[in-house]
PDB file of C-alpha atoms in Angstrom:
ATOM      1  CA  MET X  60    -135.109 221.848  16.693  1.00 61.00           C
ATOM      2  CA  MET X  61    -138.118 220.301  18.381  1.00 73.00           C
ATOM      3  CA  SER X  62    -138.859 216.651  17.701  1.00 85.00           C
ATOM      4  CA  ILE X  63    -142.359 215.293  17.129  1.00 93.00           C
ATOM      5  CA  TYR X  64    -141.780 213.322  20.329  1.00 92.00           C
ATOM      6  CA  ASP X  65    -141.473 216.556  22.308  1.00 90.00           C
ATOM      7  CA  MET X  66    -145.033 217.498  21.336  1.00 93.00           C
ATOM      8  CA  LYS X  67    -147.783 217.220  23.921  1.00 94.00           C
ATOM      9  CA  VAL X  68    -151.226 216.025  22.854  1.00 95.00           C
ATOM     10  CA  GLU X  69    -154.464 215.499  24.734  1.00 93.00           C
ATOM     11  CA  SER X  70    -155.917 212.042  24.331  1.00 90.00           C
ATOM     12  CA  MET X  71    -159.494 211.085  25.043  1.00 88.00           C
ATOM     13  CA  ASP X  72    -158.523 208.741  27.872  1.00 79.00           C
ATOM     14  CA  LYS X  73    -154.970 209.519  29.051  1.00 75.00           C
ATOM     15  CA  GLY X  74    -155.130 213.298  29.392  1.00 83.00           C
ATOM     16  CA  LYS X  75    -152.256 215.461  28.163  1.00 89.00           C
ATOM     17  CA  HIS X  76    -149.075 213.542  27.428  1.00 89.00           C
ATOM     18  CA  SER X  77    -146.015 213.570  25.233  1.00 92.00           C
ATOM     19  CA  LEU X  78    -145.912 211.775  21.900  1.00 96.00           C
ATOM     20  CA  ARG X  79    -142.774 210.177  23.321  1.00 95.00           C
ATOM     21  CA  LEU X  80    -145.187 207.351  24.210  1.00 94.00           C
ATOM     22  CA  TYR X  81    -145.007 206.410  20.513  1.00 97.00           C
ATOM     23  CA  GLU X  82    -141.274 206.957  19.994  1.00 96.00           C
ATOM     24  CA  GLY X  83    -139.680 204.262  17.846  1.00 97.00           C
ATOM     25  CA  ASN X  84    -142.951 203.411  16.104  1.00 98.00           C
ATOM     26  CA  VAL X  85    -144.286 204.298  12.669  1.00 98.00           C
ATOM     27  CA  LEU X  86    -147.215 206.715  12.901  1.00 98.00           C
ATOM     28  CA  LEU X  87    -149.979 207.701  10.528  1.00 98.00           C
ATOM     29  CA  ILE X  88    -151.386 210.963  11.894  1.00 98.00           C
ATOM     30  CA  VAL X  89    -154.801 211.888  10.475  1.00 98.00           C
ATOM     31  CA  ASN X  90    -157.180 214.783  11.081  1.00 98.00           C
ATOM     32  CA  THR X  91    -160.621 213.203  11.188  1.00 98.00           C
ATOM     33  CA  ALA X  92    -164.287 214.257  11.205  1.00 97.00           C
ATOM     34  CA  SER X  93    -167.355 212.087  11.659  1.00 97.00           C
ATOM     35  CA  LYS X  94    -169.556 213.970   9.156  1.00 96.00           C
ATOM     36  CA  CYS X  95    -166.926 214.289   6.428  1.00 97.00           C
ATOM     37  CA  GLY X  96    -167.474 212.576   3.095  1.00 96.00           C
ATOM     38  CA  PHE X  97    -164.124 210.837   3.653  1.00 97.00           C
ATOM     39  CA  ALA X  98    -165.194 209.358   7.034  1.00 97.00           C
ATOM     40  CA  SER X  99    -165.532 205.928   5.407  1.00 97.00           C
ATOM     41  CA  GLN X 100    -161.705 205.936   5.307  1.00 98.00           C
ATOM     42  CA  LEU X 101    -161.864 205.151   9.025  1.00 98.00           C
ATOM     43  CA  ASN X 102    -162.594 201.516   8.113  1.00 97.00           C
ATOM     44  CA  ALA X 103    -159.425 201.246   6.023  1.00 98.00           C
ATOM     45  CA  LEU X 104    -157.363 203.114   8.634  1.00 98.00           C
ATOM     46  CA  GLN X 105    -158.527 200.627  11.272  1.00 98.00           C
ATOM     47  CA  THR X 106    -157.629 197.696   8.998  1.00 98.00           C
ATOM     48  CA  LEU X 107    -154.107 199.076   8.494  1.00 98.00           C
ATOM     49  CA  TYR X 108    -153.744 199.639  12.226  1.00 98.00           C
ATOM     50  CA  GLU X 109    -154.729 196.033  12.977  1.00 98.00           C
ATOM     51  CA  ARG X 110    -152.526 194.645  10.197  1.00 98.00           C
ATOM     52  CA  TYR X 111    -149.313 196.454  11.223  1.00 98.00           C
ATOM     53  CA  GLN X 112    -149.725 197.199  14.936  1.00 98.00           C
ATOM     54  CA  GLU X 113    -147.565 194.241  15.981  1.00 98.00           C
ATOM     55  CA  GLN X 114    -144.790 195.704  13.813  1.00 98.00           C
ATOM     56  CA  GLY X 115    -144.897 199.009  15.677  1.00 98.00           C
ATOM     57  CA  PHE X 116    -147.464 200.955  13.653  1.00 98.00           C
ATOM     58  CA  TYR X 117    -150.082 203.315  15.053  1.00 98.00           C
ATOM     59  CA  VAL X 118    -152.817 205.374  13.474  1.00 98.00           C
ATOM     60  CA  LEU X 119    -153.400 208.500  15.565  1.00 98.00           C
ATOM     61  CA  GLY X 120    -156.718 210.260  14.954  1.00 98.00           C
ATOM     62  CA  PHE X 121    -157.106 213.975  15.646  1.00 98.00           C
ATOM     63  CA  PRO X 122    -160.715 215.123  15.158  1.00 98.00           C
ATOM     64  CA  SER X 123    -161.080 218.631  13.797  1.00 97.00           C
ATOM     65  CA  ASN X 124    -164.139 220.806  13.355  1.00 97.00           C
ATOM     66  CA  GLN X 125    -162.412 223.414  11.198  1.00 97.00           C
ATOM     67  CA  PHE X 126    -163.864 222.383   7.866  1.00 96.00           C
ATOM     68  CA  MET X 127    -167.587 223.133   7.482  1.00 95.00           C
ATOM     69  CA  ASN X 128    -168.334 221.973  11.053  1.00 96.00           C
ATOM     70  CA  GLN X 129    -167.921 218.333  10.024  1.00 97.00           C
ATOM     71  CA  GLU X 130    -167.089 217.249  13.566  1.00 97.00           C
ATOM     72  CA  PRO X 131    -170.119 218.358  15.584  1.00 97.00           C
ATOM     73  CA  LEU X 132    -169.731 215.624  18.225  1.00 97.00           C
ATOM     74  CA  ARG X 133    -168.346 216.456  21.646  1.00 96.00           C
ATOM     75  CA  ASP X 134    -164.921 214.994  22.447  1.00 96.00           C
ATOM     76  CA  GLU X 135    -166.416 212.351  24.725  1.00 94.00           C
ATOM     77  CA  GLU X 136    -168.872 211.215  22.000  1.00 96.00           C
ATOM     78  CA  ILE X 137    -166.304 210.708  19.245  1.00 97.00           C
ATOM     79  CA  PRO X 138    -164.640 207.428  20.388  1.00 96.00           C
ATOM     80  CA  GLU X 139    -167.963 205.657  20.866  1.00 96.00           C
ATOM     81  CA  HIS X 140    -169.285 206.868  17.507  1.00 97.00           C
ATOM     82  CA  PHE X 141    -166.086 205.865  15.677  1.00 97.00           C
ATOM     83  CA  GLN X 142    -166.101 202.466  17.413  1.00 97.00           C
ATOM     84  CA  GLU X 143    -169.763 201.721  16.694  1.00 97.00           C
ATOM     85  CA  LYS X 144    -169.847 202.964  13.096  1.00 97.00           C
ATOM     86  CA  TYR X 145    -166.321 202.131  11.889  1.00 97.00           C
ATOM     87  CA  GLY X 146    -164.835 199.695  14.427  1.00 97.00           C
ATOM     88  CA  VAL X 147    -162.086 202.174  15.380  1.00 98.00           C
ATOM     89  CA  THR X 148    -159.779 201.111  18.213  1.00 97.00           C
ATOM     90  CA  PHE X 149    -156.721 203.200  17.295  1.00 97.00           C
ATOM     91  CA  PRO X 150    -155.844 206.127  19.613  1.00 96.00           C
ATOM     92  CA  LEU X 151    -158.045 209.206  19.313  1.00 96.00           C
ATOM     93  CA  PHE X 152    -157.263 212.647  20.646  1.00 97.00           C
ATOM     94  CA  LYS X 153    -159.343 215.642  21.612  1.00 97.00           C
ATOM     95  CA  LYS X 154    -160.507 218.029  18.894  1.00 97.00           C
ATOM     96  CA  THR X 155    -157.497 219.788  17.473  1.00 97.00           C
ATOM     97  CA  MET X 156    -156.877 222.974  15.510  1.00 97.00           C
ATOM     98  CA  VAL X 157    -155.015 221.830  12.399  1.00 97.00           C
ATOM     99  CA  ARG X 158    -154.647 225.209  10.679  1.00 95.00           C
ATOM    100  CA  GLY X 159    -154.974 228.933  11.292  1.00 95.00           C
ATOM    101  CA  LYS X 160    -153.659 231.195  14.017  1.00 95.00           C
ATOM    102  CA  ASP X 161    -154.493 228.677  16.776  1.00 96.00           C
ATOM    103  CA  ILE X 162    -152.911 225.682  15.015  1.00 96.00           C
ATOM    104  CA  ASP X 163    -151.766 222.965  17.388  1.00 96.00           C
ATOM    105  CA  PRO X 164    -147.945 222.745  17.580  1.00 94.00           C
ATOM    106  CA  LEU X 165    -148.057 219.143  16.310  1.00 96.00           C
ATOM    107  CA  PHE X 166    -149.839 220.148  13.121  1.00 96.00           C
ATOM    108  CA  GLN X 167    -147.655 223.236  12.768  1.00 94.00           C
ATOM    109  CA  HIS X 168    -144.658 220.905  12.823  1.00 94.00           C
ATOM    110  CA  LEU X 169    -146.219 218.373  10.429  1.00 95.00           C
ATOM    111  CA  THR X 170    -147.178 221.023   7.873  1.00 94.00           C
ATOM    112  CA  GLU X 171    -143.767 222.704   8.063  1.00 91.00           C
ATOM    113  CA  GLU X 172    -142.027 219.362   7.498  1.00 90.00           C
ATOM    114  CA  SER X 173    -144.140 218.262   4.517  1.00 87.00           C
ATOM    115  CA  LYS X 174    -145.258 219.895   1.331  1.00 75.00           C
ATOM    116  CA  GLY X 175    -148.881 220.298   0.408  1.00 67.00           C
ATOM    117  CA  VAL X 176    -150.233 221.121  -3.029  1.00 66.00           C
ATOM    118  CA  GLY X 177    -150.201 224.887  -3.524  1.00 68.00           C
ATOM    119  CA  SER X 178    -149.454 225.571   0.145  1.00 75.00           C
ATOM    120  CA  ASN X 179    -148.469 223.620   3.229  1.00 83.00           C
ATOM    121  CA  LYS X 180    -151.775 224.350   4.990  1.00 89.00           C
ATOM    122  CA  ILE X 181    -154.131 221.464   5.601  1.00 94.00           C
ATOM    123  CA  LYS X 182    -156.983 221.958   3.179  1.00 93.00           C
ATOM    124  CA  TRP X 183    -159.498 219.394   4.449  1.00 96.00           C
ATOM    125  CA  ASN X 184    -160.227 216.539   6.839  1.00 97.00           C
ATOM    126  CA  PHE X 185    -158.392 213.248   6.410  1.00 98.00           C
ATOM    127  CA  THR X 186    -155.030 214.721   5.473  1.00 97.00           C
ATOM    128  CA  LYS X 187    -152.579 211.987   6.459  1.00 98.00           C
ATOM    129  CA  PHE X 188    -148.943 212.224   7.612  1.00 97.00           C
ATOM    130  CA  LEU X 189    -146.700 209.157   7.689  1.00 97.00           C
ATOM    131  CA  VAL X 190    -144.005 209.527  10.359  1.00 97.00           C
ATOM    132  CA  GLY X 191    -140.997 207.211  10.556  1.00 96.00           C
ATOM    133  CA  ARG X 192    -139.616 205.516  13.650  1.00 96.00           C
ATOM    134  CA  ASP X 193    -137.120 208.369  14.082  1.00 95.00           C
ATOM    135  CA  GLY X 194    -139.892 210.997  14.128  1.00 95.00           C
ATOM    136  CA  THR X 195    -139.318 212.396  10.653  1.00 94.00           C
ATOM    137  CA  VAL X 196    -142.250 213.025   8.331  1.00 94.00           C
ATOM    138  CA  LEU X 197    -141.849 210.515   5.512  1.00 96.00           C
ATOM    139  CA  ASN X 198    -144.846 211.517   3.442  1.00 96.00           C
ATOM    140  CA  ARG X 199    -148.049 213.504   3.337  1.00 96.00           C
ATOM    141  CA  TYR X 200    -151.232 212.304   1.656  1.00 96.00           C
ATOM    142  CA  SER X 201    -154.254 214.271   0.538  1.00 95.00           C
ATOM    143  CA  PRO X 202    -157.721 213.658   1.944  1.00 97.00           C
ATOM    144  CA  LYS X 203    -158.642 211.971  -1.346  1.00 97.00           C
ATOM    145  CA  THR X 204    -155.864 209.393  -0.990  1.00 97.00           C
ATOM    146  CA  ASP X 205    -157.467 206.148   0.078  1.00 97.00           C
ATOM    147  CA  PRO X 206    -155.542 204.556   2.976  1.00 97.00           C
ATOM    148  CA  ASP X 207    -155.225 201.314   0.968  1.00 96.00           C
ATOM    149  CA  LYS X 208    -153.095 203.213  -1.565  1.00 97.00           C
ATOM    150  CA  ILE X 209    -150.452 204.002   1.067  1.00 97.00           C
ATOM    151  CA  GLU X 210    -150.084 200.501   2.454  1.00 98.00           C
ATOM    152  CA  SER X 211    -146.838 199.896   0.562  1.00 98.00           C
ATOM    153  CA  ASP X 212    -145.347 203.047   2.140  1.00 98.00           C
ATOM    154  CA  ILE X 213    -146.402 201.781   5.576  1.00 98.00           C
ATOM    155  CA  GLN X 214    -144.849 198.349   4.870  1.00 97.00           C
ATOM    156  CA  GLU X 215    -141.607 200.015   3.828  1.00 97.00           C
ATOM    157  CA  ALA X 216    -141.564 202.218   6.954  1.00 98.00           C
ATOM    158  CA  VAL X 217    -142.226 199.384   9.418  1.00 98.00           C
ATOM    159  CA  ASN X 218    -139.538 197.239   7.761  1.00 95.00           C
ATOM    160  CA  ARG X 219    -136.827 199.920   8.099  1.00 88.00           C
TER     161      ARG X 219
END
């Protein structure tokens, strides 16, 4: 069985690389979009990243344009926009297919390992996956779940 750390992703600045870079850390993987009504969650995600980074916690942002074209920016424009508008410094990756026939293997794995409501498919931007230090998916959160509401789960994961 393939581990999350065997997955290859394409970052904005490091090119294509393995998630093994993050092995042993707690991850919150989020599909993002700059024009989504939930984009204000980027502020809270950044706060969590800053608060727990020294304990081995990373937020990983994967922009997606699959939901009503809510990510119209080009890959190279996204980091600057997120930084200027929301103060984002956590790692961002190139636009990613998070559902459908061209789903990225990472999101295929995440959705197979965690239950959604009604189906395992990602239904909207800002679906969040909490991944433990061993690479297992600990929890999945809906787009409506404010990042502040999952802080206790993050604390528990980083203290394991």
